[in-house]
mmCIF file of C-alpha atoms in Angstrom:
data_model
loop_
_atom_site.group_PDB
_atom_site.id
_atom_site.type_symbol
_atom_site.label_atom_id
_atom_site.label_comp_id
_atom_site.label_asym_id
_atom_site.label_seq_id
_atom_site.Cartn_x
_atom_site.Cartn_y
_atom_site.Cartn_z
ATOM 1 C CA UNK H 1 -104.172 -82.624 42.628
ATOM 2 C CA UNK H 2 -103.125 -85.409 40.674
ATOM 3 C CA UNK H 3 -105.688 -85.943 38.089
ATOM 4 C CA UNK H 4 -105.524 -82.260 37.613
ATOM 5 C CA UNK H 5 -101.737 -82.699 35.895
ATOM 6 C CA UNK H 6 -103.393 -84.480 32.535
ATOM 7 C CA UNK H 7 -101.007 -87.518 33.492
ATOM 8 C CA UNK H 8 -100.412 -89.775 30.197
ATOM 9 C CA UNK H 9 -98.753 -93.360 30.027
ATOM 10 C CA UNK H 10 -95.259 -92.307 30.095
ATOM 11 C CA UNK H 11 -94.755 -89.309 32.112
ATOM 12 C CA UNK H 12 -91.919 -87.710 34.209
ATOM 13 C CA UNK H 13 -92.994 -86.461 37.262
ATOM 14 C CA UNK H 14 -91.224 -84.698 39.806
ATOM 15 C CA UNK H 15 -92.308 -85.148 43.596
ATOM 16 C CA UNK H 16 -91.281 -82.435 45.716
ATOM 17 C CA UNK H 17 -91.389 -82.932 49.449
ATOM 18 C CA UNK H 18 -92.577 -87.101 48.881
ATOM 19 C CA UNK H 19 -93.588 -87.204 52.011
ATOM 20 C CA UNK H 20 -95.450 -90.866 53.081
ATOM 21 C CA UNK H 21 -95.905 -90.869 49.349
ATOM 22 C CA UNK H 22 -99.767 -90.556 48.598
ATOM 23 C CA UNK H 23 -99.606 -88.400 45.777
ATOM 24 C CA UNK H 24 -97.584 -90.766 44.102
ATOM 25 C CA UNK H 25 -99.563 -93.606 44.939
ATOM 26 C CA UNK H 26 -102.290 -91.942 43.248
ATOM 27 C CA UNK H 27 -100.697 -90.984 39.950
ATOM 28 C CA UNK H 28 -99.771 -94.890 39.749
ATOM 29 C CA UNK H 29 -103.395 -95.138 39.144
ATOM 30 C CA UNK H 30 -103.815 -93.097 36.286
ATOM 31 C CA UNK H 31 -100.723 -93.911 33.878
ATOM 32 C CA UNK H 32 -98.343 -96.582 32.699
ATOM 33 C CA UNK H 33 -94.510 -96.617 32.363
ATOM 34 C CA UNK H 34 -93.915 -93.569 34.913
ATOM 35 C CA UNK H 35 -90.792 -92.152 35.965
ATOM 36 C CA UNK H 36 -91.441 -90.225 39.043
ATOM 37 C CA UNK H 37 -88.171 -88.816 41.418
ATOM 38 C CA UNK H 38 -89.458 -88.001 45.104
ATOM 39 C CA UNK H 39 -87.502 -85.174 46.316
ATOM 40 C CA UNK H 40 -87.525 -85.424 50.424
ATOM 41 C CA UNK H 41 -85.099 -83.950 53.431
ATOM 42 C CA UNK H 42 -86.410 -86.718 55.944
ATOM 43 C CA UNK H 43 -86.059 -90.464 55.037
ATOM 44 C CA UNK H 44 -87.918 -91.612 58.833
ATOM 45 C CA UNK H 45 -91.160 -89.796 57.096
ATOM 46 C CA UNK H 46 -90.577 -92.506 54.246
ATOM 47 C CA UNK H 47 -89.858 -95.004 56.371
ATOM 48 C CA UNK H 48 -93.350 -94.554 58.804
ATOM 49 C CA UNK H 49 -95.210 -95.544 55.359
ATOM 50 C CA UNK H 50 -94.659 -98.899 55.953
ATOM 51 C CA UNK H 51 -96.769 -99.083 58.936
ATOM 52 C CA UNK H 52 -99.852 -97.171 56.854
ATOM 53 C CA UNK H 53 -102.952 -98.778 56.447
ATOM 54 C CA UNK H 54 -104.152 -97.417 52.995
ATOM 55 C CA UNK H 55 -107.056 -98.107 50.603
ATOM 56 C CA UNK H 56 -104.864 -96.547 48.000
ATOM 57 C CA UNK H 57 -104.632 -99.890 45.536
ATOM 58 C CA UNK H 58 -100.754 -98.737 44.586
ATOM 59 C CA UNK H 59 -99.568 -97.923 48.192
ATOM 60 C CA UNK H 60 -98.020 -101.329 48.136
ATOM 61 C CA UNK H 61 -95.125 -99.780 45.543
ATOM 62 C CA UNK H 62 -94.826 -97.053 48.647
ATOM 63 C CA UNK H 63 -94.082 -99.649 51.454
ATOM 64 C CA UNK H 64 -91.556 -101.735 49.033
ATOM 65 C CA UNK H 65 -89.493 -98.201 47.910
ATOM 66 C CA UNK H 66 -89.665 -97.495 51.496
ATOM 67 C CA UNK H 67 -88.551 -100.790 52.324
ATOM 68 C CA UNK H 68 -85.897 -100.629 49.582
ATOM 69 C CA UNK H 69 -82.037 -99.727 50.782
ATOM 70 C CA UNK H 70 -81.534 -97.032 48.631
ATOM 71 C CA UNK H 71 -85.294 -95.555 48.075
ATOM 72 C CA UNK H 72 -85.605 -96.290 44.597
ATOM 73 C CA UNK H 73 -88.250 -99.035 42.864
ATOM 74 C CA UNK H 74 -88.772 -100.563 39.228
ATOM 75 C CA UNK H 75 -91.735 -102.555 37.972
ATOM 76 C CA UNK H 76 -92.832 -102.733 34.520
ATOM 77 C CA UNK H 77 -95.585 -100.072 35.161
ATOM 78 C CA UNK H 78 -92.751 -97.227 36.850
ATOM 79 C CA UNK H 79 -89.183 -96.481 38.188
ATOM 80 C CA UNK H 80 -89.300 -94.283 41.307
ATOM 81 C CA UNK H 81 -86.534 -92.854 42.816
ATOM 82 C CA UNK H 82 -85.821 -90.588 45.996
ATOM 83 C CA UNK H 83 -83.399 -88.308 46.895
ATOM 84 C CA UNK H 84 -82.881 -87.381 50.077
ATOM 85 C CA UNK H 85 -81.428 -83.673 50.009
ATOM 86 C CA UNK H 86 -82.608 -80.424 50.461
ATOM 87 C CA UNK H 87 -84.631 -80.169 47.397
ATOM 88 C CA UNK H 88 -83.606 -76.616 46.981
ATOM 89 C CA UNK H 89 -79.568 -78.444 46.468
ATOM 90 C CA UNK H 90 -81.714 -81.454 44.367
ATOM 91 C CA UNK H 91 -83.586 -79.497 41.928
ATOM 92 C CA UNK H 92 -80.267 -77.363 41.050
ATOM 93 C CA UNK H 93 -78.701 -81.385 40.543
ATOM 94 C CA UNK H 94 -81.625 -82.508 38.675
ATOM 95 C CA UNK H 95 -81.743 -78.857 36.793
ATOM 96 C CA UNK H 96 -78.106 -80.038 35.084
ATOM 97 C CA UNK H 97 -79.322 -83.905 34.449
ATOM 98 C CA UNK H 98 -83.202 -83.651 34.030
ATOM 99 C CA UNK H 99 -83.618 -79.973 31.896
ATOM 100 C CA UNK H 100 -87.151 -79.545 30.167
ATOM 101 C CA UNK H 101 -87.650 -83.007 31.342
ATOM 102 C CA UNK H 102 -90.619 -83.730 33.430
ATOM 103 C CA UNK H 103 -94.396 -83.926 32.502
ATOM 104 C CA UNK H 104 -95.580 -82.674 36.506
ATOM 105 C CA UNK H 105 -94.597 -81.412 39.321
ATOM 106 C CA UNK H 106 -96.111 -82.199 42.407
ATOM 107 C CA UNK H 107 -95.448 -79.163 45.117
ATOM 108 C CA UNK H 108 -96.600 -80.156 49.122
ATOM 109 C CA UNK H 109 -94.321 -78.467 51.084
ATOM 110 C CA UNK H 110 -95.247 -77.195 54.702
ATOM 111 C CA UNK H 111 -97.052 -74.199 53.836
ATOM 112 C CA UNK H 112 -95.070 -70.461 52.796
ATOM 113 C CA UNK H 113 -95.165 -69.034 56.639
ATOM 114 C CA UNK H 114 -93.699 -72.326 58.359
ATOM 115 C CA UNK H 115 -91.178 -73.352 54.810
ATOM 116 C CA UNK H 116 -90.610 -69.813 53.177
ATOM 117 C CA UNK H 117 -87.558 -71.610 51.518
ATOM 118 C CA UNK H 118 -88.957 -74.075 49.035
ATOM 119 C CA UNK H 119 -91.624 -71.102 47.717
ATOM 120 C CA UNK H 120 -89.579 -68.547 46.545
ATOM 121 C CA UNK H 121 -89.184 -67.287 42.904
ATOM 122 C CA UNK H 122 -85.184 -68.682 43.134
ATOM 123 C CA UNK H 123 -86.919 -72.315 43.909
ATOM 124 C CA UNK H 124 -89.436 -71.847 41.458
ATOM 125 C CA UNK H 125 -87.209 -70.782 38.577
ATOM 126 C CA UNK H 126 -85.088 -74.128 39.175
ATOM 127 C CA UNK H 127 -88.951 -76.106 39.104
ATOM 128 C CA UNK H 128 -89.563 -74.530 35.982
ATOM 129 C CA UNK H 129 -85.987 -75.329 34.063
ATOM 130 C CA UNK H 130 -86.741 -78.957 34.722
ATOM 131 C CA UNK H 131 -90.249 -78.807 33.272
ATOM 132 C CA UNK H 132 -91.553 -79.810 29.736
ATOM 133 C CA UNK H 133 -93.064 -76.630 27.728
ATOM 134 C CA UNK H 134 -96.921 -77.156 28.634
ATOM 135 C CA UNK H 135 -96.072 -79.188 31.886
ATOM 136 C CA UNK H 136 -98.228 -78.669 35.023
ATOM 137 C CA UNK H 137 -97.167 -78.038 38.245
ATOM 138 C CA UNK H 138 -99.960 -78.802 41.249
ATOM 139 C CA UNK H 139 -99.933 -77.125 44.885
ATOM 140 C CA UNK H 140 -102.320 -76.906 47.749
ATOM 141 C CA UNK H 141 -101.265 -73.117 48.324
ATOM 142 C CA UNK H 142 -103.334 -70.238 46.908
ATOM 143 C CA UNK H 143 -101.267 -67.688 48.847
ATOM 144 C CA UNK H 144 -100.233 -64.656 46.975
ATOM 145 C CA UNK H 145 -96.861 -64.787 46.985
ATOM 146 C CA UNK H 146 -96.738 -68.305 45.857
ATOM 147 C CA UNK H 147 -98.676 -66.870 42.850
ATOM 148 C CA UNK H 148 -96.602 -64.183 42.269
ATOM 149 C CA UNK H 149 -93.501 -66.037 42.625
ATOM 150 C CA UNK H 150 -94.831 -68.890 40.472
ATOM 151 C CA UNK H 151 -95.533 -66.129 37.552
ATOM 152 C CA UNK H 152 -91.857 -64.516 38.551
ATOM 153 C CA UNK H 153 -90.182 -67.741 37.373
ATOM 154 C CA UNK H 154 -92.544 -68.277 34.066
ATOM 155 C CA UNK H 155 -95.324 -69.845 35.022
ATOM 156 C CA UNK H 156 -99.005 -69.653 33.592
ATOM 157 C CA UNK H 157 -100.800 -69.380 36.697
ATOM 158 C CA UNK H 158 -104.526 -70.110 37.475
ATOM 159 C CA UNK H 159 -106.855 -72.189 40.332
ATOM 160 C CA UNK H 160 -106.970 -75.405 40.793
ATOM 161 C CA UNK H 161 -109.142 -77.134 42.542
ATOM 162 C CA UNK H 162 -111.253 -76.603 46.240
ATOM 163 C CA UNK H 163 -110.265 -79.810 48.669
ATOM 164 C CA UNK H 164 -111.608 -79.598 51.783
ATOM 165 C CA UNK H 165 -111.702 -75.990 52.442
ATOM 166 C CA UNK H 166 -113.157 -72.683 50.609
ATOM 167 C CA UNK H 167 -109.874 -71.709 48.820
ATOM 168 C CA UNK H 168 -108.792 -73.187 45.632
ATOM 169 C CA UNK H 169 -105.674 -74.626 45.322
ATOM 170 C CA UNK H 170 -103.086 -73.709 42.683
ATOM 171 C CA UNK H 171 -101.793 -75.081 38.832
ATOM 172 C CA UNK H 172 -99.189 -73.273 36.806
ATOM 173 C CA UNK H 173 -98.528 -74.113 33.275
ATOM 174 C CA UNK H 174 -94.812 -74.276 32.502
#
């Protein structure tokens, strides 16, 4: 999903539901001087990265932000920062602080049925204030009202693409 969002040296990316942080160990890999803000509900999730065995070459930067006291890292190669919220209270935050502002979005919420919440056209309207004109917002979900709800709030819809199962995935073009 990452090297689908055109990352340059740079960006602003906004990681909703961080997770053990894998997607932004990846995008470490493909730019300099990144700002990325990790949106996640559960800090122990964060925490368990520490005892991850990884090939990923940045996953280091994972284990020292979850290591860190108040989940936020700087190097000269990126500044990451979590908050741990309810991303659908963060994103209205960030809307105020962070408008037109980032370059991605990366979306991996549990999927629509179990997390109906964090895909709904109110969510995705907040996503899409916060996003540069032209930015790119990545999901696993092809589901059909996570399409329509993506278009609902602006966005340029389209497939992304196939991992590890039949259906593509989704980008939408802010």
């Amino acid at each position: 999903f990452v090297r689908h969002c055109n990352l340059k040296d740079g960006a602003k990316i906004l990681d909703v539901c961080f997770g053990l942080g894998y997607k932004t160990a990846v995008a470490l890999e493909f730019a300099k001087n990144i700002e990325i803000i990790g949106l996640e509900i559960d800090p122990n999730i964060i925490k368990k990265s520490i005892e991850i065995e990884s090939d990923l070459p940045q996953y280091s930067v994972i284990k020292k932000l979850a290591a860190s006291e108040n989940f936020a890292y700087h190097d000269e190669k990126c500044s990451i920062q979590l908050v741990i919220d309810d991303a659908r209270i963060s994103i209205k935050k960030l809307c105020k602080t962070h408008s037109s502002y980032f370059n991605a979005v990366f979306l991996d919420p549990f999927s629509p049925k179990a997390c109906p919440e964090l895909w709904t056209e109110e969510f995705f309207s907040d996503v899409y204030k916060c996003m540069k004109s032209g930015g790119i917002l990545t999901t696993y979900s092809c589901a059909r009202v996570v399409r329509d709800n993506l278009k609902k709030a602006g966005f340029t819809v389209k497939d992304g693409p196939c991992i590890g199962r039949r259906a593509p995935s989704t980008i939408a073009i802010a």
